[in-house]
XYZ file of C-alpha atoms in Angstrom:
313
model
C 0.000 0.000 0.000
C 2.756 2.541 0.835
C 4.474 1.627 -2.398
C 1.262 2.322 -4.345
C 0.862 5.689 -2.576
C 4.452 6.534 -3.407
C 4.031 5.864 -7.138
C 1.841 8.953 -7.891
C 4.359 11.144 -6.047
C 7.206 9.756 -8.171
C 5.122 10.336 -11.311
C 4.548 13.979 -10.285
C 8.272 14.466 -9.647
C 9.107 12.962 -13.042
C 6.537 15.182 -14.776
C 7.898 18.285 -13.059
C 11.505 17.433 -13.948
C 10.481 16.754 -17.562
C 8.591 20.066 -17.795
C 11.551 22.030 -16.427
C 13.911 20.232 -18.820
C 11.701 21.074 -21.793
C 11.475 24.654 -20.500
C 15.257 24.945 -20.450
C 15.558 23.625 -24.005
C 12.694 25.693 -25.431
C 13.734 28.944 -23.762
C 17.365 28.442 -24.792
C 16.268 28.082 -28.426
C 14.100 31.184 -28.095
C 16.864 33.238 -26.453
C 19.456 32.351 -29.117
C 16.958 33.107 -31.891
C 16.104 36.470 -30.340
C 19.763 37.468 -30.083
C 20.417 36.470 -33.702
C 17.451 38.459 -34.994
C 18.264 41.396 -32.706
C 21.771 41.653 -34.189
C 20.244 41.403 -37.653
C 17.384 43.876 -37.197
C 18.609 46.243 -34.483
C 15.254 46.078 -32.664
C 15.384 46.858 -28.939
C 12.082 45.002 -28.532
C 13.830 41.841 -29.693
C 16.625 42.515 -27.188
C 14.047 42.701 -24.373
C 12.368 39.534 -25.632
C 15.726 37.751 -25.842
C 16.868 38.785 -22.357
C 13.504 37.799 -20.875
C 13.659 34.391 -22.555
C 17.306 33.904 -21.518
C 16.331 34.489 -17.890
C 13.586 31.891 -18.277
C 16.113 29.394 -19.674
C 18.521 29.953 -16.772
C 15.650 29.903 -14.304
C 14.545 26.497 -15.595
C 17.991 25.054 -14.853
C 18.020 26.471 -11.319
C 14.385 25.481 -10.785
C 15.196 21.856 -11.611
C 17.831 21.761 -8.851
C 15.575 23.557 -6.372
C 12.726 21.180 -7.217
C 14.862 18.115 -6.515
C 15.941 19.592 -3.177
C 12.409 20.645 -2.199
C 11.032 17.170 -2.870
C 13.567 15.469 -0.600
C 12.355 14.289 2.827
C 13.271 16.218 5.966
C 16.822 15.586 7.160
C 19.214 16.676 9.894
C 20.481 19.474 7.650
C 16.929 20.602 6.814
C 14.722 19.492 9.742
C 11.694 21.288 8.251
C 12.460 20.255 4.681
C 14.143 22.225 1.890
C 10.943 23.824 0.606
C 12.245 27.198 1.790
C 14.496 27.248 -1.269
C 11.465 27.721 -3.521
C 10.435 31.222 -2.367
C 14.104 32.262 -2.405
C 14.409 31.059 -6.001
C 11.183 32.844 -6.996
C 12.454 35.998 -5.266
C 15.789 35.862 -7.113
C 14.188 35.212 -10.514
C 11.735 38.065 -10.021
C 14.460 40.541 -9.046
C 16.431 39.604 -12.181
C 13.340 40.127 -14.339
C 12.691 43.512 -12.735
C 16.294 44.499 -13.448
C 15.972 43.531 -17.117
C 12.679 45.390 -17.520
C 14.127 48.489 -15.826
C 17.197 48.390 -18.071
C 15.017 48.079 -21.182
C 12.826 50.999 -20.094
C 15.821 53.259 -19.415
C 17.396 52.324 -22.763
C 14.159 52.965 -24.675
C 13.523 56.244 -22.876
C 17.036 57.373 -23.781
C 16.388 56.601 -27.447
C 13.120 58.593 -27.363
C 14.866 61.576 -25.754
C 17.657 61.431 -28.347
C 15.082 61.490 -31.135
C 13.318 64.477 -29.576
C 16.659 66.296 -29.437
C 17.155 65.764 -33.176
C 19.573 62.819 -33.087
C 19.278 60.191 -35.821
C 17.780 56.834 -34.767
C 18.968 53.765 -36.730
C 16.035 52.149 -38.588
C 14.853 48.653 -37.733
C 15.118 45.977 -40.426
C 11.762 44.228 -40.555
C 12.397 41.585 -43.221
C 12.263 38.052 -41.816
C 10.785 39.066 -38.460
C 7.353 37.662 -39.291
C 8.708 34.109 -39.326
C 10.597 34.693 -36.070
C 7.616 36.079 -34.156
C 5.274 33.381 -35.452
C 7.675 30.656 -34.303
C 8.133 32.303 -30.883
C 4.387 32.567 -30.290
C 3.917 28.858 -31.050
C 6.963 27.873 -28.953
C 5.829 29.807 -25.889
C 2.240 28.581 -26.140
C 3.576 25.016 -26.231
C 5.800 25.687 -23.172
C 2.831 27.233 -21.372
C 0.833 24.076 -21.990
C 3.707 21.871 -20.768
C 4.087 23.822 -17.503
C 0.334 24.013 -16.827
C -0.065 20.260 -17.379
C 2.800 19.443 -14.989
C 1.516 21.964 -12.421
C -1.997 20.490 -12.514
C -0.687 16.911 -12.339
C 1.304 17.803 -9.210
C -1.715 19.085 -7.311
C -1.057 22.735 -8.221
C 1.364 23.032 -5.302
C 4.521 24.115 -7.163
C 4.946 27.883 -7.364
C 7.920 27.331 -9.673
C 5.828 25.624 -12.335
C 3.053 28.173 -11.908
C 5.552 31.010 -12.357
C 7.100 29.375 -15.415
C 3.638 28.891 -16.951
C 2.733 32.541 -16.366
C 6.063 33.660 -17.861
C 5.610 31.477 -20.957
C 2.118 32.886 -21.497
C 3.426 36.432 -21.100
C 6.276 35.732 -23.505
C 3.761 34.525 -26.102
C 1.747 37.717 -25.654
C 4.920 39.818 -25.888
C 5.949 38.136 -29.122
C 2.462 38.507 -30.611
C 2.207 42.180 -29.605
C 5.698 42.988 -30.859
C 4.951 41.184 -34.122
C 1.831 43.254 -34.762
C 3.351 46.567 -33.658
C 6.681 46.315 -35.475
C 5.367 44.965 -38.756
C 2.456 47.424 -38.642
C 4.594 50.507 -37.951
C 5.246 51.235 -41.692
C 1.493 51.707 -42.084
C 1.855 54.923 -40.066
C 3.838 56.548 -42.872
C 1.762 59.178 -44.614
C -0.409 59.684 -41.530
C -0.260 62.184 -38.686
C 1.686 59.613 -36.667
C 4.526 59.376 -39.201
C 7.019 61.208 -36.867
C 6.679 58.294 -34.438
C 7.845 55.655 -36.921
C 11.610 56.084 -36.174
C 10.993 55.528 -32.465
C 8.177 52.984 -32.803
C 10.539 50.267 -31.555
C 11.469 52.281 -28.431
C 7.850 53.153 -27.717
C 6.967 49.491 -28.098
C 9.620 48.544 -25.529
C 8.194 51.083 -23.073
C 4.686 49.749 -23.622
C 5.772 46.111 -23.233
C 7.699 46.966 -20.057
C 4.622 48.565 -18.510
C 2.589 45.472 -19.427
C 5.224 43.142 -17.958
C 5.764 44.974 -14.658
C 2.620 43.850 -12.765
C 3.471 40.140 -13.100
C 6.937 40.181 -11.413
C 5.781 42.768 -8.867
C 2.871 40.532 -7.839
C 5.098 37.451 -7.611
C 7.681 39.484 -5.648
C 5.019 40.530 -3.143
C 3.865 36.938 -2.645
C 7.443 35.593 -2.371
C 8.392 38.183 0.252
C 5.246 37.402 2.265
C 5.977 33.686 2.072
C 9.662 34.044 2.989
C 8.635 36.217 5.948
C 6.314 33.467 7.204
C 3.117 35.441 6.717
C -0.147 33.548 6.977
C -1.474 35.686 4.118
C 0.540 33.497 1.724
C -2.039 30.716 2.260
C -5.390 31.103 0.454
C -8.352 31.580 2.758
C -10.074 28.613 1.077
C -7.192 26.320 2.100
C -7.304 27.506 5.716
C -11.076 27.090 5.852
C -11.016 23.586 4.345
C -8.380 22.445 6.848
C -10.407 23.853 9.745
C -13.531 22.041 8.577
C -11.538 18.823 8.061
C -10.190 18.477 11.610
C -12.925 20.077 13.739
C -15.313 17.045 13.670
C -12.474 14.621 14.465
C -11.348 16.761 17.398
C -14.866 16.792 18.838
C -14.965 13.004 18.732
C -11.831 13.013 20.905
C -13.341 15.469 23.365
C -11.213 18.400 22.190
C -12.216 21.863 21.074
C -10.239 23.674 18.372
C -9.132 27.061 19.728
C -6.997 28.205 16.795
C -5.384 26.767 13.674
C -2.189 28.608 12.699
C -0.772 27.863 9.248
C 2.510 28.922 7.642
C 3.559 28.186 4.079
C 7.120 27.717 2.860
C 7.388 26.628 -0.755
C 5.028 23.704 -1.280
C 5.075 22.806 2.428
C 2.399 24.037 4.814
C 2.920 23.693 8.543
C -0.282 23.653 10.567
C -0.275 24.171 14.327
C -3.595 23.486 16.039
C -4.230 24.830 19.537
C -6.874 22.633 21.194
C -8.617 22.587 24.553
C -9.241 19.016 25.808
C -12.267 18.293 27.958
C -10.126 16.201 30.315
C -6.479 15.558 31.054
C -4.628 13.623 28.359
C -1.484 11.513 28.523
C 1.492 12.080 26.240
C 0.601 8.930 24.292
C -2.949 10.205 23.736
C -1.618 13.553 22.526
C 0.766 11.801 20.110
C -2.060 9.634 18.792
C -4.260 12.705 18.411
C -1.531 14.515 16.482
C -1.006 11.556 14.149
C -4.728 11.257 13.415
C -5.051 14.974 12.689
C -1.934 14.952 10.509
C -3.418 12.125 8.450
C -6.744 13.967 8.206
C -5.082 17.184 7.051
C -2.899 15.436 4.499
C -5.909 13.674 3.025
C -7.963 16.874 2.944
C -5.510 18.909 0.900
C -2.499 17.719 -1.086
C -0.268 20.694 -0.235
C -0.243 19.918 3.516
C 3.043 18.157 4.130
C 2.901 17.790 7.884
C 1.009 19.123 10.882
C 2.046 19.850 14.467
C -0.435 20.077 17.302
C -0.101 21.217 20.878
C -2.414 21.979 23.792
C -3.481 25.385 24.944
C -4.584 25.768 28.534
């Protein structure tokens, strides 16, 4: 029976490792392609796309190592498990993304200011970019599907896979938006917006940066809250379901639930229940009560890794 219960967990680990491996390969191909076409066309939007994709490729490599560590059982070196590496990884990846977006915005703003001061702006070569953007949209949509499938198969408990899926979807939207904007910019010639054509690429970078900013800022906020041990990092629905799962069992044992404190670290949630027993209990009874409640919590929600219970007078 334990071996059968262990098989789905191994399948989830294999699916996650496979998804991260495919993410590394796909993002590496996308990053190299973006750099090649950036050098050929001189488009700053392609530079932003390439840097973003390169970060995703490097992040996939690091995420694979963090995932292996986070899935290991608790040890003497990590008595509470190594799940704490996940929010640190998410925090690092988000800070790198914010740095790239900031750099791209400053570079694009400088190009716009130079144009306004009368300086010449090198034109962007558009030939061949249609094939590039079409391929990148398809590649990133495929990666998004791979990450979402692995995230769903693993009980939706991996923030790394969720973050990679969101990034792949954003990258597809970036490529599609850049494709439409860059290839459509020549249509502005002969209109009142013709003076904007030389800096259309820079304006596009500024627009894409503003679209990209909310995603890493939101992930940064959640990662900081999680690393700080805030209970707000756990959805209210999860807390409520755990409360409802153990309250009836506690009543059968003559105990009243006073408070259920929950802290999330990576894909591990530690639950501490403060209970008031109706009568004195021996240490063996308390241990048995803790084991029963741990089993009940684990069966009620897949992201609960272990639970600790103590008495409150």
